[in-house]
Amino acid sequence: MTTDRPAGTPGFATRAIHAGQEPDPTTGAVVPPIYATSTYAQDGVGGLRNGYEYSRSANPTRTALEECLAALEGGRHGFAFASGLAAEDTLIRSVCRPGDHLVIPHDAYGGTFRLFDKVHSQWGVTATPVDLTDLAAVERAIQPGRTRLLWIETPTNPLLAIADIAALAGLARRHGAVTAVDNTFASPYLQQPLALGADVALHSTTKYCGGHSDVVGGAIVVDDDVLADKVRFHQNAMGAVAGPFDAWLVLRGLKTLAVRMEQHSDNAQAVAEFLTGHPAVAETIYPGLPDHPGHELAARQMRRFGGMVSFRVAAGEQAAVDLCARTTVFTLGESLGGVESLIEHPGRMTHASVAGTALEVPADLVRLSVGIEDVNDLLEDLDQALREAGSGR
Ligand SMILES: *Cc1c(COP(=O)(O)O)cnc(C)c1O
């Protein structure tokens, strides 16, 4: 459990609702306004009001979000970006130089793998995909003096493998590498990478932080001042910042993160238990199931097990593809982490870009983003969709 906090620090749900969100000093507005402005009047040359000069550098709505994200991840510095991949790109360029090397999960998010494999490789930054559940393999992949960054994703997408953040961060530190955790699947409510020893917590806020499938965004939280200065410089120099309306939407989403994650976890546990032993299902993958290889580790490092469930369809690839088109409460679509349930076929959708690589996923795999609808409706929907999958069509 990662619920510990220093005495006097407000609890998670209180921080989500109040951190960075004092009532507006001029009007008393309880909700931070959307500051739709590119520039700010100065009181004489260089006379900035509260440090605001130009909205790429800083915008008050974005500041509110950045302070809230930092408070939720337990770091001193938060940064909001136009997307999760923009956050990743900014972090890599803040930390790595040509000739540097990264260790990345062998089942990393497909877009993350593509960023390393197709973009940063062209600037001489190389990455080795490794199974992060195998600490000895991670140690072997580290190139002394060259490996600058250890990239962790846990739980992974879509196979929901669990990596030991504390052990991996310790290993990276001994080799002088920075540890970054893509905390998108867990959200800061379920998992606190910085408290476990990581240097960076990173998010696609498009997913659980935003939580309503209405915005694309990204975030970085760090505690170290020197690393924060590098990220702040690159955020402004590269310019992939969150706009004020997008920042406001993510901030609004964060207010209910705690209650949403509890409900996502309740519903996902019920869905996973329903799928387990269903004759049309060959394997159910959910860290909350006792037979998941990462179950005990997840129970230690996460508050609960989250809203993502994957399963393999016994009748094979075509049955898995057909099943995805038969659900009516689960919407067929990419992305995850919203209040509504989604279903997808990773092999042909989110993970099509990694076909033929080390990151290829099983063809009979179906991924669910379990939403917060009434759980009986979700179970009935899966039941009717699976009934046909089991009929040997
Ligand atoms: C979606 C996602 C990303 C990329 O974020 P975007 O907001 O789509 O750019 C990165 N990591 C994980 C785990 C994701 O699910």
Coordinates of C-alpha atoms and ligand atoms in Angstrom, one line a residue:
M1 CA 0.0 0.0 0.0
T2 CA 1.3 3.4 -0.9
T3 CA -1.0 5.5 1.3
D4 CA 1.7 6.9 3.6
R5 CA 2.1 10.6 3.8
P6 CA 3.9 13.0 6.1
A7 CA 1.9 14.3 9.1
G8 CA 0.1 17.5 8.2
T9 CA -0.2 16.7 4.5
P10 CA -3.8 16.7 3.4
G11 CA -5.1 13.4 2.0
F12 CA -5.1 12.5 -1.7
A13 CA -8.7 13.5 -2.4
T14 CA -8.3 16.8 -0.6
R15 CA -5.2 17.6 -2.6
A16 CA -7.0 16.7 -5.8
I17 CA -9.7 19.2 -5.1
H18 CA -7.7 22.0 -3.6
A19 CA -4.0 21.9 -4.5
G20 CA -3.1 24.8 -6.9
Q21 CA -6.8 25.8 -6.8
E22 CA -7.3 28.7 -4.3
P23 CA -10.3 30.8 -5.1
D24 CA -9.5 33.5 -7.7
P25 CA -8.0 36.5 -5.9
T26 CA -10.0 39.1 -7.8
T27 CA -13.4 37.5 -8.1
G28 CA -13.5 34.7 -5.6
A29 CA -14.3 32.2 -8.4
V30 CA -14.1 28.8 -6.8
V31 CA -12.9 27.1 -10.0
P32 CA -9.7 28.4 -11.6
P33 CA -10.7 30.4 -14.6
I34 CA -9.6 29.5 -18.2
Y35 CA -7.0 32.2 -18.8
A36 CA -7.4 32.4 -22.6
T37 CA -4.6 34.8 -23.2
S38 CA -1.3 34.6 -25.0
T39 CA 0.4 37.6 -23.3
Y40 CA 0.2 39.7 -20.1
A41 CA 0.4 43.5 -19.5
Q42 CA 3.6 44.5 -17.8
D43 CA 3.9 47.3 -15.2
G44 CA 6.8 49.0 -16.9
V45 CA 9.4 47.1 -18.9
G46 CA 10.1 43.8 -17.1
G47 CA 7.4 44.5 -14.5
L48 CA 5.7 41.2 -14.6
R49 CA 2.6 40.4 -12.5
N50 CA 3.2 37.2 -10.6
G51 CA 5.8 36.2 -13.2
Y52 CA 3.5 35.8 -16.2
E53 CA 5.0 37.0 -19.4
Y54 CA 3.9 34.8 -22.3
S55 CA 1.6 31.7 -22.2
R56 CA 4.1 29.3 -23.7
S57 CA 6.3 30.0 -20.7
A58 CA 3.5 30.0 -18.1
N59 CA -0.3 30.4 -18.0
P60 CA -2.3 30.6 -14.7
T61 CA -4.7 27.8 -15.7
R62 CA -1.8 25.6 -16.5
T63 CA 0.0 26.6 -13.3
A64 CA -3.1 25.4 -11.3
L65 CA -2.9 22.0 -13.1
E66 CA 0.9 21.7 -12.7
E67 CA 0.7 22.5 -8.9
C68 CA -2.1 20.0 -8.5
L69 CA -0.3 17.2 -10.4
A70 CA 2.9 17.8 -8.4
A71 CA 0.9 17.6 -5.1
L72 CA -0.8 14.3 -6.2
E73 CA 2.5 12.7 -7.3
G74 CA 4.3 13.9 -4.2
G75 CA 7.0 15.9 -6.1
R76 CA 7.8 19.6 -6.0
H77 CA 7.6 20.3 -9.7
G78 CA 4.8 19.6 -12.2
F79 CA 4.7 20.2 -15.9
A80 CA 1.7 19.9 -18.3
F81 CA 2.0 19.1 -22.0
A82 CA -0.1 18.9 -25.1
S83 CA 0.0 15.1 -25.0
G84 CA 1.6 12.2 -23.2
L85 CA 4.0 11.7 -26.1
A86 CA 5.0 15.4 -25.9
A87 CA 5.8 14.9 -22.3
E88 CA 7.9 11.9 -23.1
D89 CA 9.8 13.7 -25.9
T90 CA 10.5 16.7 -23.7
L91 CA 11.8 14.4 -20.9
I92 CA 14.0 12.4 -23.2
R93 CA 15.5 15.6 -24.7
S94 CA 16.0 17.0 -21.3
V95 CA 17.9 14.0 -20.0
C96 CA 19.6 12.3 -23.1
R97 CA 22.2 13.5 -25.6
P98 CA 23.4 11.7 -28.9
G99 CA 25.3 8.6 -27.9
D100 CA 23.2 7.9 -24.8
H101 CA 21.3 4.7 -24.3
L102 CA 17.9 3.8 -22.7
V103 CA 16.5 0.7 -21.3
I104 CA 12.8 0.4 -22.0
P105 CA 10.1 -2.2 -21.3
H106 CA 9.7 -4.9 -24.0
D107 CA 6.0 -4.4 -23.8
A108 CA 6.0 -0.6 -23.6
Y109 CA 3.1 1.5 -24.9
G110 CA 3.3 1.3 -28.7
G111 CA 3.6 5.1 -29.2
T112 CA 6.5 5.2 -26.7
F113 CA 8.3 2.4 -28.5
R114 CA 7.8 4.2 -31.8
L115 CA 9.2 7.4 -30.4
F116 CA 12.4 5.7 -29.3
D117 CA 12.6 3.3 -32.3
K118 CA 11.7 5.7 -35.2
V119 CA 12.4 9.2 -33.9
H120 CA 15.1 9.4 -31.2
S121 CA 17.1 6.7 -32.9
Q122 CA 17.7 9.2 -35.7
W123 CA 19.5 11.5 -33.2
G124 CA 21.8 8.7 -32.0
V125 CA 19.8 7.9 -28.8
T126 CA 19.3 4.1 -28.7
A127 CA 17.0 1.9 -26.7
T128 CA 17.1 -1.7 -25.6
P129 CA 13.7 -3.4 -24.9
V130 CA 13.9 -5.7 -21.9
D131 CA 11.4 -7.7 -19.8
L132 CA 11.4 -5.4 -16.7
T133 CA 10.1 -8.2 -14.5
D134 CA 13.6 -9.9 -14.9
L135 CA 16.0 -7.7 -12.9
A136 CA 19.0 -9.7 -14.0
A137 CA 18.1 -9.0 -17.7
V138 CA 17.7 -5.3 -16.9
E139 CA 21.1 -5.2 -15.3
R140 CA 22.7 -7.0 -18.3
A141 CA 21.1 -4.4 -20.6
I142 CA 22.5 -1.4 -18.8
Q143 CA 25.6 -0.1 -20.6
P144 CA 27.9 1.4 -18.0
G145 CA 28.5 5.1 -18.6
R146 CA 26.0 5.2 -21.6
T147 CA 22.6 4.2 -20.1
R148 CA 21.1 7.5 -19.1
L149 CA 17.5 6.6 -18.6
L150 CA 15.6 3.5 -17.3
W151 CA 12.0 3.7 -18.6
I152 CA 9.4 1.8 -16.5
E153 CA 5.8 1.3 -17.4
T154 CA 3.7 -0.6 -14.8
P155 CA 1.1 -2.0 -15.3
T156 CA 2.0 -2.4 -18.9
N157 CA -0.2 -1.9 -21.9
P158 CA -1.9 -4.3 -22.9
L159 CA -0.4 -7.2 -21.0
L160 CA -0.6 -5.7 -17.5
A161 CA 2.9 -6.9 -16.4
I162 CA 4.0 -5.5 -13.1
A163 CA 7.5 -4.1 -12.6
D164 CA 9.2 -3.5 -9.2
I165 CA 9.6 0.2 -9.2
A166 CA 11.7 0.3 -6.0
A167 CA 14.1 -2.4 -7.1
L168 CA 14.5 -1.0 -10.6
A169 CA 15.1 2.5 -9.3
G170 CA 17.8 1.2 -6.9
L171 CA 19.5 -0.6 -9.8
A172 CA 19.3 2.5 -12.1
R173 CA 20.7 4.7 -9.3
R174 CA 23.7 2.4 -8.8
H175 CA 24.5 2.8 -12.5
G176 CA 24.0 6.6 -12.6
A177 CA 20.8 6.4 -14.7
V178 CA 17.5 8.4 -14.2
T179 CA 14.4 6.4 -13.6
A180 CA 11.2 7.5 -15.3
V181 CA 7.8 5.8 -14.6
D182 CA 5.0 6.0 -17.1
N183 CA 2.3 6.0 -14.4
T184 CA -0.6 6.4 -16.9
F185 CA -2.3 3.0 -16.2
A186 CA -2.2 3.3 -12.4
S187 CA -2.8 7.1 -12.0
P188 CA -1.3 8.9 -9.0
Y189 CA -4.1 7.6 -6.9
L190 CA -3.1 4.0 -7.2
Q191 CA 0.7 4.3 -7.4
Q192 CA 3.3 6.8 -6.3
P193 CA 6.5 6.3 -8.2
L194 CA 8.5 9.1 -6.6
A195 CA 7.8 7.7 -3.1
L196 CA 9.1 4.3 -4.4
G197 CA 12.4 5.9 -5.5
A198 CA 11.8 6.9 -9.1
D199 CA 13.1 10.3 -10.3
V200 CA 10.2 11.1 -12.7
A201 CA 6.5 10.3 -12.8
L202 CA 5.0 10.7 -16.3
H203 CA 1.4 10.6 -17.5
S204 CA -0.8 10.6 -20.6
T205 CA -3.4 12.7 -18.8
T206 CA -5.6 11.8 -21.7
K207 CA -6.4 8.7 -19.7
Y208 CA -7.3 8.4 -16.0
C209 CA -6.2 11.9 -14.9
G210 CA -8.6 13.6 -17.4
G211 CA -10.9 10.6 -17.1
H212 CA -13.7 11.7 -19.4
S213 CA -12.3 11.0 -22.9
D214 CA -12.6 14.7 -23.8
V215 CA -9.0 15.9 -23.8
V216 CA -5.5 14.9 -24.9
G217 CA -2.7 15.9 -22.5
G218 CA 0.5 14.8 -20.8
A219 CA 2.4 15.5 -17.6
I220 CA 5.8 15.2 -15.9
V221 CA 6.3 15.4 -12.1
V222 CA 9.8 15.5 -10.5
D223 CA 11.1 16.3 -7.1
D224 CA 14.7 17.2 -7.9
D225 CA 15.4 20.9 -8.6
V226 CA 18.2 20.4 -11.1
L227 CA 16.1 17.9 -13.2
A228 CA 13.1 20.3 -12.8
D229 CA 15.2 23.2 -14.3
K230 CA 16.1 21.1 -17.3
V231 CA 12.5 20.0 -17.9
R232 CA 11.2 23.6 -17.4
F233 CA 13.8 24.9 -19.9
H234 CA 12.9 22.3 -22.5
Q235 CA 9.1 22.7 -21.9
N236 CA 9.4 26.3 -22.9
A237 CA 12.1 25.8 -25.6
M238 CA 10.3 23.0 -27.3
G239 CA 6.8 24.5 -26.7
A240 CA 4.6 21.4 -26.6
V241 CA 2.6 22.9 -23.7
A242 CA -1.0 22.2 -22.6
G243 CA -3.4 25.0 -23.7
P244 CA -5.5 26.7 -21.0
F245 CA -8.8 24.9 -21.9
D246 CA -7.1 21.5 -22.0
A247 CA -5.4 22.2 -18.7
W248 CA -8.7 23.2 -17.2
L249 CA -10.4 19.9 -18.4
V250 CA -7.6 17.8 -16.9
L251 CA -7.8 19.8 -13.6
R252 CA -11.6 19.2 -13.5
G253 CA -11.0 15.5 -14.1
L254 CA -8.5 15.2 -11.3
K255 CA -11.0 16.4 -8.7
T256 CA -12.9 13.0 -9.0
L257 CA -9.8 10.8 -9.6
A258 CA -10.0 9.1 -6.2
V259 CA -13.7 8.1 -6.5
R260 CA -13.3 7.1 -10.1
M261 CA -10.3 4.9 -9.5
E262 CA -12.1 3.1 -6.6
Q263 CA -15.1 2.4 -8.9
H264 CA -12.9 1.4 -11.9
S265 CA -11.1 -1.0 -9.6
D266 CA -14.3 -2.5 -8.2
N267 CA -15.8 -3.0 -11.7
A268 CA -12.6 -4.4 -13.2
Q269 CA -12.2 -6.9 -10.4
A270 CA -15.8 -8.1 -11.0
V271 CA -15.2 -8.3 -14.8
A272 CA -11.9 -10.2 -14.3
E273 CA -13.6 -12.7 -12.0
F274 CA -16.4 -13.2 -14.4
L275 CA -14.1 -13.8 -17.3
T276 CA -11.9 -16.3 -15.3
G277 CA -13.2 -19.8 -16.1
H278 CA -15.6 -18.6 -18.8
P279 CA -15.4 -21.4 -21.5
A280 CA -14.9 -18.9 -24.3
V281 CA -11.9 -17.3 -22.5
A282 CA -8.5 -18.9 -22.6
E283 CA -6.8 -16.6 -20.1
T284 CA -7.7 -13.5 -18.1
I285 CA -5.0 -11.0 -17.3
Y286 CA -5.6 -8.7 -14.3
P287 CA -3.2 -7.9 -11.5
G288 CA -6.0 -8.3 -9.0
L289 CA -6.3 -12.0 -9.7
P290 CA -4.3 -14.2 -7.3
D291 CA -2.8 -16.2 -10.2
H292 CA -1.4 -13.1 -12.0
P293 CA 2.5 -13.4 -11.7
G294 CA 2.7 -9.8 -10.5
H295 CA -0.2 -10.0 -8.0
E296 CA 1.8 -9.8 -4.8
L297 CA 4.1 -7.1 -6.1
A298 CA 1.1 -5.1 -7.3
A299 CA -0.6 -5.5 -3.9
R300 CA 2.5 -4.0 -2.3
Q301 CA 3.1 -1.1 -4.7
M302 CA -0.4 -0.1 -5.7
R303 CA -3.3 0.9 -3.6
R304 CA -5.7 -1.1 -5.8
F305 CA -5.4 -2.9 -9.1
G306 CA -7.0 -0.4 -11.5
G307 CA -9.5 -0.6 -14.4
M308 CA -7.7 -2.4 -17.2
V309 CA -8.4 -6.0 -18.0
S310 CA -7.1 -8.1 -20.9
F311 CA -8.1 -11.6 -22.0
R312 CA -7.4 -14.1 -24.7
V313 CA -10.3 -15.6 -26.7
A314 CA -10.1 -19.4 -26.8
A315 CA -11.4 -19.6 -30.4
G316 CA -8.5 -17.4 -31.7
E317 CA -7.9 -14.2 -33.6
Q318 CA -11.0 -13.9 -35.7
A319 CA -13.3 -14.7 -32.8
A320 CA -11.4 -12.0 -30.8
V321 CA -11.9 -9.5 -33.6
D322 CA -15.6 -10.4 -34.0
L323 CA -16.2 -10.2 -30.3
C324 CA -15.0 -6.5 -30.2
A325 CA -17.8 -5.6 -32.6
R326 CA -20.6 -7.3 -30.6
T327 CA -20.6 -5.5 -27.3
T328 CA -23.0 -2.6 -26.9
V329 CA -22.2 -1.1 -23.5
F330 CA -18.4 -1.4 -24.1
T331 CA -17.7 0.9 -27.1
L332 CA -15.2 -0.3 -29.7
G333 CA -12.4 2.2 -29.6
E334 CA -8.8 3.0 -28.8
S335 CA -7.7 4.9 -25.7
L336 CA -8.6 4.1 -22.1
G337 CA -9.2 5.6 -18.7
G338 CA -12.5 7.3 -19.3
V339 CA -15.8 6.9 -17.3
E340 CA -17.2 4.8 -20.2
S341 CA -16.1 1.3 -20.9
L342 CA -14.1 0.6 -24.1
I343 CA -13.1 -2.6 -25.9
E344 CA -10.4 -3.1 -28.5
H345 CA -8.2 -5.6 -30.3
P346 CA -4.6 -4.5 -29.6
G347 CA -3.1 -6.5 -32.4
R348 CA -5.0 -4.6 -35.1
M349 CA -5.6 -1.3 -33.3
T350 CA -3.4 0.3 -30.6
H351 CA -0.5 -2.1 -31.1
A352 CA -0.6 -2.5 -34.9
S353 CA 2.6 -0.3 -35.1
V354 CA 4.6 -2.9 -33.1
A355 CA 3.6 -5.9 -35.3
G356 CA 6.7 -7.9 -36.2
T357 CA 8.8 -6.4 -33.4
A358 CA 9.8 -7.6 -29.9
L359 CA 6.6 -5.8 -28.7
E360 CA 4.1 -7.8 -30.8
V361 CA 1.0 -8.9 -28.8
P362 CA -1.0 -12.1 -29.1
A363 CA -3.5 -12.1 -31.9
D364 CA -6.3 -13.5 -29.8
L365 CA -6.0 -10.7 -27.2
V366 CA -8.8 -8.3 -26.3
R367 CA -8.3 -5.3 -24.0
L368 CA -11.0 -3.7 -21.9
S369 CA -10.9 -0.3 -20.3
V370 CA -13.5 -1.0 -17.6
G371 CA -15.6 2.1 -17.0
I372 CA -17.7 3.1 -14.0
E373 CA -21.2 2.1 -15.4
D374 CA -23.3 -0.3 -13.3
V375 CA -21.3 -3.4 -13.2
N376 CA -24.2 -5.7 -14.0
D377 CA -24.7 -4.0 -17.3
L378 CA -21.0 -4.6 -18.1
L379 CA -21.1 -8.3 -17.1
E380 CA -24.3 -8.9 -19.2
D381 CA -22.8 -7.2 -22.2
L382 CA -19.7 -9.3 -22.0
D383 CA -21.8 -12.4 -21.4
Q384 CA -23.9 -11.9 -24.6
A385 CA -20.8 -11.1 -26.7
L386 CA -18.9 -14.1 -25.4
R387 CA -21.9 -16.5 -25.9
E388 CA -21.3 -16.2 -29.6
A389 CA -17.6 -16.4 -29.3
G390 CA -18.0 -19.7 -27.6
S391 CA -20.3 -21.1 -30.3
G392 CA -17.4 -22.1 -32.5
R393 CA -18.2 -19.6 -35.3
Ligands
LIG1 C1 -1.8 6.9 -24.3 C2 -0.5 6.6 -23.6 C3 0.6 7.3 -23.9 C4 0.7 8.4 -24.9 O1 -0.1 9.5 -24.5 P1 -0.9 10.5 -25.6 O2 -1.6 11.4 -24.6 O3 -1.8 9.7 -26.4 O4 0.2 11.2 -26.3 C5 1.8 7.0 -23.2 N1 1.8 6.0 -22.3 C6 0.7 5.2 -22.1 C7 0.8 4.1 -21.1 C8 -0.5 5.5 -22.7 O5 -1.5 4.7 -22.5

